[in-house]
Amino acid sequence: DVKVTQSSRYLVKRTGEKVFLECVQDMDHENMFWYRQDPGLGLRLIYFSYDVKMKEKGDIPEGYSVSREKKERFSLILESASTNQTSMYLCASSITRATNEKLFFGSGTQLSVL
Amino acid sequence: DQQVKQNSPSLSVQEGRISILNCDYTNSMFDYFLWYKKYPAEGPTFLISISSIKDKNEDGRFTVFLNKSAKHLSLHIVPSQPGDSAVYFCAASDRGGGSNYKLTFGKGTLLTVNP
């Protein structure tokens, strides 16, 4: 069964902290994505990666960075957390570039920045 | 600029009836459309998709209709069941436009199916 695992379900951090959100997929998928979901705004793409050590900006990359050192792992980094980054963060993967649209999502990390 | 619009934040239907969820898009370059379903505390799951070369795709109780001229698609669920209660996201991509197959999502519609 396809599995995308996000390391934390809930996370509470303070303003200015450096925050790491980890995501691991066990399906040998090429592509990995980070989205955030906010009420009334839907899902918005932060960053994505088509290969190890490769990254591309999504629609709202400001304030975030990513790391993909291994194929199965994609990390989202908030260099200095701010209250407007309080959100539900969803990691996703897809098999190849040609089937990019069929995403497999993790269960999400609800991040609160105080 | 919202390129994928789901204008109904919520929809309530009776069990056994038809649920119709609507989605409009503004980018004429979109050529592939998907619906995802999301339960609380879970990630979205892929439900059904349609290419712009078709106007209908069916999978069991779920049918998606595409009207390219109106830039409109709809998801029909027949018959609706209480387990269908979830948030439904419409999504679109521009496969031919070099956008790396990125998905653009709508804001979602919360469907509640009452027993």
mmCIF file with all atom_site columns, N, CA, C and O in Angstrom, chain A residues 9 35 37 40-43 45 48 50 56-59 88 90 97-98 100-108, chain B residues 31-32 34 36 38 41-46 87 89 92-95 99-108:
data_model
loop_
_atom_site.group_PDB
_atom_site.id
_atom_site.type_symbol
_atom_site.label_atom_id
_atom_site.label_alt_id
_atom_site.label_comp_id
_atom_site.label_asym_id
_atom_site.label_entity_id
_atom_site.label_seq_id
_atom_site.pdbx_PDB_ins_code
_atom_site.Cartn_x
_atom_site.Cartn_y
_atom_site.Cartn_z
_atom_site.occupancy
_atom_site.B_iso_or_equiv
_atom_site.pdbx_formal_charge
_atom_site.auth_seq_id
_atom_site.auth_comp_id
_atom_site.auth_asym_id
_atom_site.auth_atom_id
_atom_site.pdbx_PDB_model_num
ATOM 1   N N  . ARG A 1 9   ? 2.142   14.975 13.693  1.00 0.00 ? 9   ARG A N  1
ATOM 2   C CA . ARG A 1 9   ? 0.754   15.341 13.391  1.00 0.00 ? 9   ARG A CA 1
ATOM 3   C C  . ARG A 1 9   ? 0.460   16.761 13.862  1.00 0.00 ? 9   ARG A C  1
ATOM 4   O O  . ARG A 1 9   ? -0.226  17.511 13.182  1.00 0.00 ? 9   ARG A O  1
ATOM 5   N N  . TYR A 1 35  ? 2.570   21.228 0.265   1.00 0.00 ? 35  TYR A N  1
ATOM 6   C CA . TYR A 1 35  ? 1.447   22.145 0.165   1.00 0.00 ? 35  TYR A CA 1
ATOM 7   C C  . TYR A 1 35  ? 1.105   22.651 1.562   1.00 0.00 ? 35  TYR A C  1
ATOM 8   O O  . TYR A 1 35  ? 1.398   22.008 2.568   1.00 0.00 ? 35  TYR A O  1
ATOM 9   N N  . GLN A 1 37  ? -2.500  24.037 3.570   1.00 0.00 ? 37  GLN A N  1
ATOM 10  C CA . GLN A 1 37  ? -3.947  24.165 3.450   1.00 0.00 ? 37  GLN A CA 1
ATOM 11  C C  . GLN A 1 37  ? -4.453  25.125 4.507   1.00 0.00 ? 37  GLN A C  1
ATOM 12  O O  . GLN A 1 37  ? -4.220  24.912 5.705   1.00 0.00 ? 37  GLN A O  1
ATOM 13  N N  . GLY A 1 40  ? -10.578 28.481 3.565   1.00 0.00 ? 40  GLY A N  1
ATOM 14  C CA . GLY A 1 40  ? -10.958 29.470 2.567   1.00 0.00 ? 40  GLY A CA 1
ATOM 15  C C  . GLY A 1 40  ? -9.936  29.703 1.471   1.00 0.00 ? 40  GLY A C  1
ATOM 16  O O  . GLY A 1 40  ? -10.195 30.469 0.534   1.00 0.00 ? 40  GLY A O  1
ATOM 17  N N  . LEU A 1 41  ? -8.797  29.044 1.560   1.00 0.00 ? 41  LEU A N  1
ATOM 18  C CA . LEU A 1 41  ? -7.754  29.249 0.543   1.00 0.00 ? 41  LEU A CA 1
ATOM 19  C C  . LEU A 1 41  ? -7.399  27.968 -0.201  1.00 0.00 ? 41  LEU A C  1
ATOM 20  O O  . LEU A 1 41  ? -6.647  28.008 -1.176  1.00 0.00 ? 41  LEU A O  1
ATOM 21  N N  . GLY A 1 42  ? -7.866  26.845 0.259   1.00 0.00 ? 42  GLY A N  1
ATOM 22  C CA . GLY A 1 42  ? -7.569  25.593 -0.420  1.00 0.00 ? 42  GLY A CA 1
ATOM 23  C C  . GLY A 1 42  ? -6.132  25.148 -0.234  1.00 0.00 ? 42  GLY A C  1
ATOM 24  O O  . GLY A 1 42  ? -5.476  25.492 0.751   1.00 0.00 ? 42  GLY A O  1
ATOM 25  N N  . LEU A 1 43  ? -5.633  24.396 -1.213  1.00 0.00 ? 43  LEU A N  1
ATOM 26  C CA . LEU A 1 43  ? -4.271  23.873 -1.168  1.00 0.00 ? 43  LEU A CA 1
ATOM 27  C C  . LEU A 1 43  ? -3.370  24.737 -2.028  1.00 0.00 ? 43  LEU A C  1
ATOM 28  O O  . LEU A 1 43  ? -3.665  24.978 -3.200  1.00 0.00 ? 43  LEU A O  1
ATOM 29  N N  . LEU A 1 45  ? 0.695   25.318 -3.342  1.00 0.00 ? 45  LEU A N  1
ATOM 30  C CA . LEU A 1 45  ? 1.980   24.641 -3.503  1.00 0.00 ? 45  LEU A CA 1
ATOM 31  C C  . LEU A 1 45  ? 3.126   25.534 -3.030  1.00 0.00 ? 45  LEU A C  1
ATOM 32  O O  . LEU A 1 45  ? 3.263   26.668 -3.492  1.00 0.00 ? 45  LEU A O  1
ATOM 33  N N  . PHE A 1 48  ? 8.395   21.948 -4.742  1.00 0.00 ? 48  PHE A N  1
ATOM 34  C CA . PHE A 1 48  ? 8.351   20.568 -5.195  1.00 0.00 ? 48  PHE A CA 1
ATOM 35  C C  . PHE A 1 48  ? 9.714   20.137 -5.706  1.00 0.00 ? 48  PHE A C  1
ATOM 36  O O  . PHE A 1 48  ? 10.609  20.973 -5.915  1.00 0.00 ? 48  PHE A O  1
ATOM 37  N N  . TYR A 1 50  ? 11.621  17.084 -8.353  1.00 0.00 ? 50  TYR A N  1
ATOM 38  C CA . TYR A 1 50  ? 11.518  15.983 -9.311  1.00 0.00 ? 50  TYR A CA 1
ATOM 39  C C  . TYR A 1 50  ? 12.662  14.976 -9.186  1.00 0.00 ? 50  TYR A C  1
ATOM 40  O O  . TYR A 1 50  ? 12.681  13.963 -9.869  1.00 0.00 ? 50  TYR A O  1
ATOM 41  N N  . GLU A 1 56  ? 12.137  23.012 -6.929  1.00 0.00 ? 56  GLU A N  1
ATOM 42  C CA . GLU A 1 56  ? 11.555  24.102 -7.701  1.00 0.00 ? 56  GLU A CA 1
ATOM 43  C C  . GLU A 1 56  ? 10.541  24.832 -6.835  1.00 0.00 ? 56  GLU A C  1
ATOM 44  O O  . GLU A 1 56  ? 9.826   24.194 -6.054  1.00 0.00 ? 56  GLU A O  1
ATOM 45  N N  . LYS A 1 57  ? 10.456  26.129 -7.006  1.00 0.00 ? 57  LYS A N  1
ATOM 46  C CA . LYS A 1 57  ? 9.500   26.922 -6.233  1.00 0.00 ? 57  LYS A CA 1
ATOM 47  C C  . LYS A 1 57  ? 8.095   26.678 -6.736  1.00 0.00 ? 57  LYS A C  1
ATOM 48  O O  . LYS A 1 57  ? 7.852   26.550 -7.940  1.00 0.00 ? 57  LYS A O  1
ATOM 49  N N  . GLY A 1 58  ? 7.183   26.640 -5.787  1.00 0.00 ? 58  GLY A N  1
ATOM 50  C CA . GLY A 1 58  ? 5.776   26.581 -6.123  1.00 0.00 ? 58  GLY A CA 1
ATOM 51  C C  . GLY A 1 58  ? 5.195   27.980 -6.173  1.00 0.00 ? 58  GLY A C  1
ATOM 52  O O  . GLY A 1 58  ? 5.867   28.932 -6.560  1.00 0.00 ? 58  GLY A O  1
ATOM 53  N N  . ASP A 1 59  ? 3.958   28.116 -5.715  1.00 0.00 ? 59  ASP A N  1
ATOM 54  C CA . ASP A 1 59  ? 3.261   29.392 -5.802  1.00 0.00 ? 59  ASP A CA 1
ATOM 55  C C  . ASP A 1 59  ? 3.531   30.305 -4.607  1.00 0.00 ? 59  ASP A C  1
ATOM 56  O O  . ASP A 1 59  ? 3.411   31.519 -4.709  1.00 0.00 ? 59  ASP A O  1
ATOM 57  N N  . MET A 1 88  ? -1.963  24.021 8.127   1.00 0.00 ? 88  MET A N  1
ATOM 58  C CA . MET A 1 88  ? -1.846  22.572 7.931   1.00 0.00 ? 88  MET A CA 1
ATOM 59  C C  . MET A 1 88  ? -0.898  22.359 6.758   1.00 0.00 ? 88  MET A C  1
ATOM 60  O O  . MET A 1 88  ? -1.134  22.882 5.669   1.00 0.00 ? 88  MET A O  1
ATOM 61  N N  . LEU A 1 90  ? 0.878   19.761 4.133   1.00 0.00 ? 90  LEU A N  1
ATOM 62  C CA . LEU A 1 90  ? 0.659   18.450 3.523   1.00 0.00 ? 90  LEU A CA 1
ATOM 63  C C  . LEU A 1 90  ? 1.788   18.125 2.571   1.00 0.00 ? 90  LEU A C  1
ATOM 64  O O  . LEU A 1 90  ? 2.114   18.902 1.679   1.00 0.00 ? 90  LEU A O  1
ATOM 65  N N  . ARG A 1 97  ? 7.111   12.157 -13.578 1.00 0.00 ? 97  ARG A N  1
ATOM 66  C CA . ARG A 1 97  ? 6.691   13.464 -14.084 1.00 0.00 ? 97  ARG A CA 1
ATOM 67  C C  . ARG A 1 97  ? 5.444   13.352 -14.952 1.00 0.00 ? 97  ARG A C  1
ATOM 68  O O  . ARG A 1 97  ? 4.595   14.208 -14.960 1.00 0.00 ? 97  ARG A O  1
ATOM 69  N N  . ALA A 1 98  ? 5.321   12.242 -15.670 1.00 0.00 ? 98  ALA A N  1
ATOM 70  C CA . ALA A 1 98  ? 4.185   12.076 -16.585 1.00 0.00 ? 98  ALA A CA 1
ATOM 71  C C  . ALA A 1 98  ? 2.882   11.816 -15.862 1.00 0.00 ? 98  ALA A C  1
ATOM 72  O O  . ALA A 1 98  ? 1.815   11.964 -16.423 1.00 0.00 ? 98  ALA A O  1
ATOM 73  N N  . ASN A 1 100 ? 2.186   13.228 -12.892 1.00 0.00 ? 100 ASN A N  1
ATOM 74  C CA . ASN A 1 100 ? 2.376   14.154 -11.786 1.00 0.00 ? 100 ASN A CA 1
ATOM 75  C C  . ASN A 1 100 ? 1.097   14.468 -11.042 1.00 0.00 ? 100 ASN A C  1
ATOM 76  O O  . ASN A 1 100 ? 1.101   14.742 -9.869  1.00 0.00 ? 100 ASN A O  1
ATOM 77  N N  . GLU A 1 101 ? -0.022  14.467 -11.771 1.00 0.00 ? 101 GLU A N  1
ATOM 78  C CA . GLU A 1 101 ? -1.224  14.970 -11.148 1.00 0.00 ? 101 GLU A CA 1
ATOM 79  C C  . GLU A 1 101 ? -1.825  14.031 -10.114 1.00 0.00 ? 101 GLU A C  1
ATOM 80  O O  . GLU A 1 101 ? -2.550  14.473 -9.235  1.00 0.00 ? 101 GLU A O  1
ATOM 81  N N  . LYS A 1 102 ? -1.546  12.735 -10.222 1.00 0.00 ? 102 LYS A N  1
ATOM 82  C CA . LYS A 1 102 ? -2.127  11.820 -9.246  1.00 0.00 ? 102 LYS A CA 1
ATOM 83  C C  . LYS A 1 102 ? -1.202  11.797 -8.038  1.00 0.00 ? 102 LYS A C  1
ATOM 84  O O  . LYS A 1 102 ? -0.170  11.118 -8.037  1.00 0.00 ? 102 LYS A O  1
ATOM 85  N N  . LEU A 1 103 ? -1.586  12.551 -7.053  1.00 0.00 ? 103 LEU A N  1
ATOM 86  C CA . LEU A 1 103 ? -0.761  12.727 -5.865  1.00 0.00 ? 103 LEU A CA 1
ATOM 87  C C  . LEU A 1 103 ? -1.215  11.810 -4.746  1.00 0.00 ? 103 LEU A C  1
ATOM 88  O O  . LEU A 1 103 ? -2.403  11.565 -4.577  1.00 0.00 ? 103 LEU A O  1
ATOM 89  N N  . PHE A 1 104 ? -0.235  11.346 -3.986  1.00 0.00 ? 104 PHE A N  1
ATOM 90  C CA . PHE A 1 104 ? -0.506  10.593 -2.768  1.00 0.00 ? 104 PHE A CA 1
ATOM 91  C C  . PHE A 1 104 ? -0.065  11.484 -1.614  1.00 0.00 ? 104 PHE A C  1
ATOM 92  O O  . PHE A 1 104 ? 1.097   11.867 -1.532  1.00 0.00 ? 104 PHE A O  1
ATOM 93  N N  . PHE A 1 105 ? -1.007  11.787 -0.738  1.00 0.00 ? 105 PHE A N  1
ATOM 94  C CA . PHE A 1 105 ? -0.748  12.736 0.335   1.00 0.00 ? 105 PHE A CA 1
ATOM 95  C C  . PHE A 1 105 ? -0.486  12.034 1.661   1.00 0.00 ? 105 PHE A C  1
ATOM 96  O O  . PHE A 1 105 ? -1.033  10.958 1.934   1.00 0.00 ? 105 PHE A O  1
ATOM 97  N N  . GLY A 1 106 ? 0.323   12.681 2.496   1.00 0.00 ? 106 GLY A N  1
ATOM 98  C CA . GLY A 1 106 ? 0.431   12.287 3.884   1.00 0.00 ? 106 GLY A CA 1
ATOM 99  C C  . GLY A 1 106 ? -0.762  12.821 4.670   1.00 0.00 ? 106 GLY A C  1
ATOM 100 O O  . GLY A 1 106 ? -1.615  13.508 4.114   1.00 0.00 ? 106 GLY A O  1
ATOM 101 N N  . SER A 1 107 ? -0.798  12.513 5.968   1.00 0.00 ? 107 SER A N  1
ATOM 102 C CA . SER A 1 107 ? -1.941  12.914 6.796   1.00 0.00 ? 107 SER A CA 1
ATOM 103 C C  . SER A 1 107 ? -1.868  14.364 7.254   1.00 0.00 ? 107 SER A C  1
ATOM 104 O O  . SER A 1 107 ? -2.840  14.871 7.805   1.00 0.00 ? 107 SER A O  1
ATOM 105 N N  . GLY A 1 108 ? -0.735  15.010 7.031   1.00 0.00 ? 108 GLY A N  1
ATOM 106 C CA . GLY A 1 108 ? -0.632  16.421 7.365   1.00 0.00 ? 108 GLY A CA 1
ATOM 107 C C  . GLY A 1 108 ? 0.001   16.694 8.719   1.00 0.00 ? 108 GLY A C  1
ATOM 108 O O  . GLY A 1 108 ? -0.026  15.855 9.621   1.00 0.00 ? 108 GLY A O  1
ATOM 109 N N  . ASP B 2 31  ? -5.783  21.427 -19.292 1.00 0.00 ? 31  ASP B N  1
ATOM 110 C CA . ASP B 2 31  ? -6.257  20.343 -20.148 1.00 0.00 ? 31  ASP B CA 1
ATOM 111 C C  . ASP B 2 31  ? -6.412  19.030 -19.394 1.00 0.00 ? 31  ASP B C  1
ATOM 112 O O  . ASP B 2 31  ? -6.639  17.986 -20.014 1.00 0.00 ? 31  ASP B O  1
ATOM 113 N N  . TYR B 2 32  ? -6.261  19.070 -18.088 1.00 0.00 ? 32  TYR B N  1
ATOM 114 C CA . TYR B 2 32  ? -6.450  17.856 -17.307 1.00 0.00 ? 32  TYR B CA 1
ATOM 115 C C  . TYR B 2 32  ? -7.004  18.269 -15.955 1.00 0.00 ? 32  TYR B C  1
ATOM 116 O O  . TYR B 2 32  ? -6.496  19.203 -15.335 1.00 0.00 ? 32  TYR B O  1
ATOM 117 N N  . LEU B 2 34  ? -8.916  17.063 -12.106 1.00 0.00 ? 34  LEU B N  1
ATOM 118 C CA . LEU B 2 34  ? -9.023  15.991 -11.128 1.00 0.00 ? 34  LEU B CA 1
ATOM 119 C C  . LEU B 2 34  ? -9.918  16.429 -9.970  1.00 0.00 ? 34  LEU B C  1
ATOM 120 O O  . LEU B 2 34  ? -10.083 17.618 -9.707  1.00 0.00 ? 34  LEU B O  1
ATOM 121 N N  . TYR B 2 36  ? -10.230 15.542 -5.802  1.00 0.00 ? 36  TYR B N  1
ATOM 122 C CA . TYR B 2 36  ? -9.671  14.899 -4.625  1.00 0.00 ? 36  TYR B CA 1
ATOM 123 C C  . TYR B 2 36  ? -10.686 15.019 -3.503  1.00 0.00 ? 36  TYR B C  1
ATOM 124 O O  . TYR B 2 36  ? -11.441 15.993 -3.420  1.00 0.00 ? 36  TYR B O  1
ATOM 125 N N  . LYS B 2 38  ? -11.159 14.822 0.787   1.00 0.00 ? 38  LYS B N  1
ATOM 126 C CA . LYS B 2 38  ? -10.383 14.912 2.019   1.00 0.00 ? 38  LYS B CA 1
ATOM 127 C C  . LYS B 2 38  ? -11.285 14.772 3.242   1.00 0.00 ? 38  LYS B C  1
ATOM 128 O O  . LYS B 2 38  ? -12.215 15.557 3.438   1.00 0.00 ? 38  LYS B O  1
ATOM 129 N N  . ALA B 2 41  ? -8.466  15.357 9.365   1.00 0.00 ? 41  ALA B N  1
ATOM 130 C CA . ALA B 2 41  ? -7.276  14.730 9.936   1.00 0.00 ? 41  ALA B CA 1
ATOM 131 C C  . ALA B 2 41  ? -6.629  13.710 8.998   1.00 0.00 ? 41  ALA B C  1
ATOM 132 O O  . ALA B 2 41  ? -5.839  12.870 9.442   1.00 0.00 ? 41  ALA B O  1
ATOM 133 N N  . GLU B 2 42  ? -6.986  13.754 7.722   1.00 0.00 ? 42  GLU B N  1
ATOM 134 C CA . GLU B 2 42  ? -6.326  12.897 6.739   1.00 0.00 ? 42  GLU B CA 1
ATOM 135 C C  . GLU B 2 42  ? -5.883  13.744 5.557   1.00 0.00 ? 42  GLU B C  1
ATOM 136 O O  . GLU B 2 42  ? -6.419  14.828 5.327   1.00 0.00 ? 42  GLU B O  1
ATOM 137 N N  . GLY B 2 43  ? -4.921  13.230 4.775   1.00 0.00 ? 43  GLY B N  1
ATOM 138 C CA . GLY B 2 43  ? -4.555  13.915 3.558   1.00 0.00 ? 43  GLY B CA 1
ATOM 139 C C  . GLY B 2 43  ? -5.587  13.668 2.465   1.00 0.00 ? 43  GLY B C  1
ATOM 140 O O  . GLY B 2 43  ? -6.354  12.711 2.529   1.00 0.00 ? 43  GLY B O  1
ATOM 141 N N  . PRO B 2 44  ? -5.634  14.534 1.449   1.00 0.00 ? 44  PRO B N  1
ATOM 142 C CA . PRO B 2 44  ? -6.555  14.310 0.329   1.00 0.00 ? 44  PRO B CA 1
ATOM 143 C C  . PRO B 2 44  ? -6.212  13.015 -0.399  1.00 0.00 ? 44  PRO B C  1
ATOM 144 O O  . PRO B 2 44  ? -5.053  12.599 -0.446  1.00 0.00 ? 44  PRO B O  1
ATOM 145 N N  . THR B 2 45  ? -7.228  12.390 -0.978  1.00 0.00 ? 45  THR B N  1
ATOM 146 C CA . THR B 2 45  ? -7.019  11.206 -1.804  1.00 0.00 ? 45  THR B CA 1
ATOM 147 C C  . THR B 2 45  ? -7.620  11.441 -3.179  1.00 0.00 ? 45  THR B C  1
ATOM 148 O O  . THR B 2 45  ? -8.694  12.051 -3.309  1.00 0.00 ? 45  THR B O  1
ATOM 149 N N  . PHE B 2 46  ? -6.932  10.945 -4.186  1.00 0.00 ? 46  PHE B N  1
ATOM 150 C CA . PHE B 2 46  ? -7.396  11.087 -5.562  1.00 0.00 ? 46  PHE B CA 1
ATOM 151 C C  . PHE B 2 46  ? -8.706  10.345 -5.746  1.00 0.00 ? 46  PHE B C  1
ATOM 152 O O  . PHE B 2 46  ? -8.874  9.212  -5.285  1.00 0.00 ? 46  PHE B O  1
ATOM 153 N N  . VAL B 2 87  ? -14.513 17.028 2.366   1.00 0.00 ? 87  VAL B N  1
ATOM 154 C CA . VAL B 2 87  ? -14.220 18.195 1.533   1.00 0.00 ? 87  VAL B CA 1
ATOM 155 C C  . VAL B 2 87  ? -13.729 17.690 0.181   1.00 0.00 ? 87  VAL B C  1
ATOM 156 O O  . VAL B 2 87  ? -12.869 16.809 0.116   1.00 0.00 ? 87  VAL B O  1
ATOM 157 N N  . PHE B 2 89  ? -11.985 18.708 -3.394  1.00 0.00 ? 89  PHE B N  1
ATOM 158 C CA . PHE B 2 89  ? -11.174 19.705 -4.080  1.00 0.00 ? 89  PHE B CA 1
ATOM 159 C C  . PHE B 2 89  ? -11.150 19.409 -5.571  1.00 0.00 ? 89  PHE B C  1
ATOM 160 O O  . PHE B 2 89  ? -10.879 18.277 -5.993  1.00 0.00 ? 89  PHE B O  1
ATOM 161 N N  . ALA B 2 92  ? -6.639  21.340 -11.429 1.00 0.00 ? 92  ALA B N  1
ATOM 162 C CA . ALA B 2 92  ? -6.403  21.386 -12.872 1.00 0.00 ? 92  ALA B CA 1
ATOM 163 C C  . ALA B 2 92  ? -4.924  21.520 -13.161 1.00 0.00 ? 92  ALA B C  1
ATOM 164 O O  . ALA B 2 92  ? -4.165  22.056 -12.344 1.00 0.00 ? 92  ALA B O  1
ATOM 165 N N  . SER B 2 93  ? -4.530  21.010 -14.328 1.00 0.00 ? 93  SER B N  1
ATOM 166 C CA . SER B 2 93  ? -3.150  21.196 -14.752 1.00 0.00 ? 93  SER B CA 1
ATOM 167 C C  . SER B 2 93  ? -3.082  21.489 -16.243 1.00 0.00 ? 93  SER B C  1
ATOM 168 O O  . SER B 2 93  ? -4.009  21.162 -17.002 1.00 0.00 ? 93  SER B O  1
ATOM 169 N N  . ASP B 2 94  ? -1.985  22.111 -16.626 1.00 0.00 ? 94  ASP B N  1
ATOM 170 C CA . ASP B 2 94  ? -1.720  22.453 -18.021 1.00 0.00 ? 94  ASP B CA 1
ATOM 171 C C  . ASP B 2 94  ? -0.615  21.519 -18.500 1.00 0.00 ? 94  ASP B C  1
ATOM 172 O O  . ASP B 2 94  ? 0.563   21.813 -18.370 1.00 0.00 ? 94  ASP B O  1
ATOM 173 N N  . ARG B 2 95  ? -1.011  20.379 -19.045 1.00 0.00 ? 95  ARG B N  1
ATOM 174 C CA . ARG B 2 95  ? -0.016  19.359 -19.401 1.00 0.00 ? 95  ARG B CA 1
ATOM 175 C C  . ARG B 2 95  ? 0.856   19.788 -20.574 1.00 0.00 ? 95  ARG B C  1
ATOM 176 O O  . ARG B 2 95  ? 2.012   19.434 -20.665 1.00 0.00 ? 95  ARG B O  1
ATOM 177 N N  . SER B 2 99  ? 4.309   23.528 -17.692 1.00 0.00 ? 99  SER B N  1
ATOM 178 C CA . SER B 2 99  ? 4.185   23.940 -16.294 1.00 0.00 ? 99  SER B CA 1
ATOM 179 C C  . SER B 2 99  ? 4.616   22.842 -15.344 1.00 0.00 ? 99  SER B C  1
ATOM 180 O O  . SER B 2 99  ? 4.325   22.903 -14.162 1.00 0.00 ? 99  SER B O  1
ATOM 181 N N  . ASN B 2 100 ? 5.287   21.830 -15.901 1.00 0.00 ? 100 ASN B N  1
ATOM 182 C CA . ASN B 2 100 ? 5.732   20.721 -15.068 1.00 0.00 ? 100 ASN B CA 1
ATOM 183 C C  . ASN B 2 100 ? 4.566   19.999 -14.418 1.00 0.00 ? 100 ASN B C  1
ATOM 184 O O  . ASN B 2 100 ? 4.711   19.452 -13.334 1.00 0.00 ? 100 ASN B O  1
ATOM 185 N N  . TYR B 2 101 ? 3.412   20.040 -15.080 1.00 0.00 ? 101 TYR B N  1
ATOM 186 C CA . TYR B 2 101 ? 2.250   19.300 -14.599 1.00 0.00 ? 101 TYR B CA 1
ATOM 187 C C  . TYR B 2 101 ? 1.853   19.727 -13.195 1.00 0.00 ? 101 TYR B C  1
ATOM 188 O O  . TYR B 2 101 ? 1.325   18.942 -12.426 1.00 0.00 ? 101 TYR B O  1
ATOM 189 N N  . LYS B 2 102 ? 2.093   20.975 -12.829 1.00 0.00 ? 102 LYS B N  1
ATOM 190 C CA . LYS B 2 102 ? 1.699   21.453 -11.514 1.00 0.00 ? 102 LYS B CA 1
ATOM 191 C C  . LYS B 2 102 ? 0.194   21.521 -11.420 1.00 0.00 ? 102 LYS B C  1
ATOM 192 O O  . LYS B 2 102 ? -0.477  21.905 -12.366 1.00 0.00 ? 102 LYS B O  1
ATOM 193 N N  . LEU B 2 103 ? -0.295  21.174 -10.262 1.00 0.00 ? 103 LEU B N  1
ATOM 194 C CA . LEU B 2 103 ? -1.727  21.237 -10.027 1.00 0.00 ? 103 LEU B CA 1
ATOM 195 C C  . LEU B 2 103 ? -2.110  22.575 -9.412  1.00 0.00 ? 103 LEU B C  1
ATOM 196 O O  . LEU B 2 103 ? -1.423  23.076 -8.527  1.00 0.00 ? 103 LEU B O  1
ATOM 197 N N  . THR B 2 104 ? -3.225  23.129 -9.886  1.00 0.00 ? 104 THR B N  1
ATOM 198 C CA . THR B 2 104 ? -3.839  24.285 -9.260  1.00 0.00 ? 104 THR B CA 1
ATOM 199 C C  . THR B 2 104 ? -5.147  23.818 -8.634  1.00 0.00 ? 104 THR B C  1
ATOM 200 O O  . THR B 2 104 ? -5.998  23.258 -9.325  1.00 0.00 ? 104 THR B O  1
ATOM 201 N N  . PHE B 2 105 ? -5.281  24.021 -7.334  1.00 0.00 ? 105 PHE B N  1
ATOM 202 C CA . PHE B 2 105 ? -6.456  23.539 -6.606  1.00 0.00 ? 105 PHE B CA 1
ATOM 203 C C  . PHE B 2 105 ? -7.469  24.650 -6.383  1.00 0.00 ? 105 PHE B C  1
ATOM 204 O O  . PHE B 2 105 ? -7.113  25.830 -6.242  1.00 0.00 ? 105 PHE B O  1
ATOM 205 N N  . GLY B 2 106 ? -8.739  24.251 -6.318  1.00 0.00 ? 106 GLY B N  1
ATOM 206 C CA . GLY B 2 106 ? -9.778  25.142 -5.840  1.00 0.00 ? 106 GLY B CA 1
ATOM 207 C C  . GLY B 2 106 ? -9.780  25.173 -4.317  1.00 0.00 ? 106 GLY B C  1
ATOM 208 O O  . GLY B 2 106 ? -8.997  24.488 -3.668  1.00 0.00 ? 106 GLY B O  1
ATOM 209 N N  . LYS B 2 107 ? -10.707 25.959 -3.743  1.00 0.00 ? 107 LYS B N  1
ATOM 210 C CA . LYS B 2 107 ? -10.732 26.120 -2.292  1.00 0.00 ? 107 LYS B CA 1
ATOM 211 C C  . LYS B 2 107 ? -11.444 24.980 -1.584  1.00 0.00 ? 107 LYS B C  1
ATOM 212 O O  . LYS B 2 107 ? -11.357 24.864 -0.374  1.00 0.00 ? 107 LYS B O  1
ATOM 213 N N  . GLY B 2 108 ? -12.166 24.179 -2.331  1.00 0.00 ? 108 GLY B N  1
ATOM 214 C CA . GLY B 2 108 ? -12.838 23.038 -1.730  1.00 0.00 ? 108 GLY B CA 1
ATOM 215 C C  . GLY B 2 108 ? -14.301 23.297 -1.429  1.00 0.00 ? 108 GLY B C  1
ATOM 216 O O  . GLY B 2 108 ? -14.721 24.436 -1.208  1.00 0.00 ? 108 GLY B O  1
#
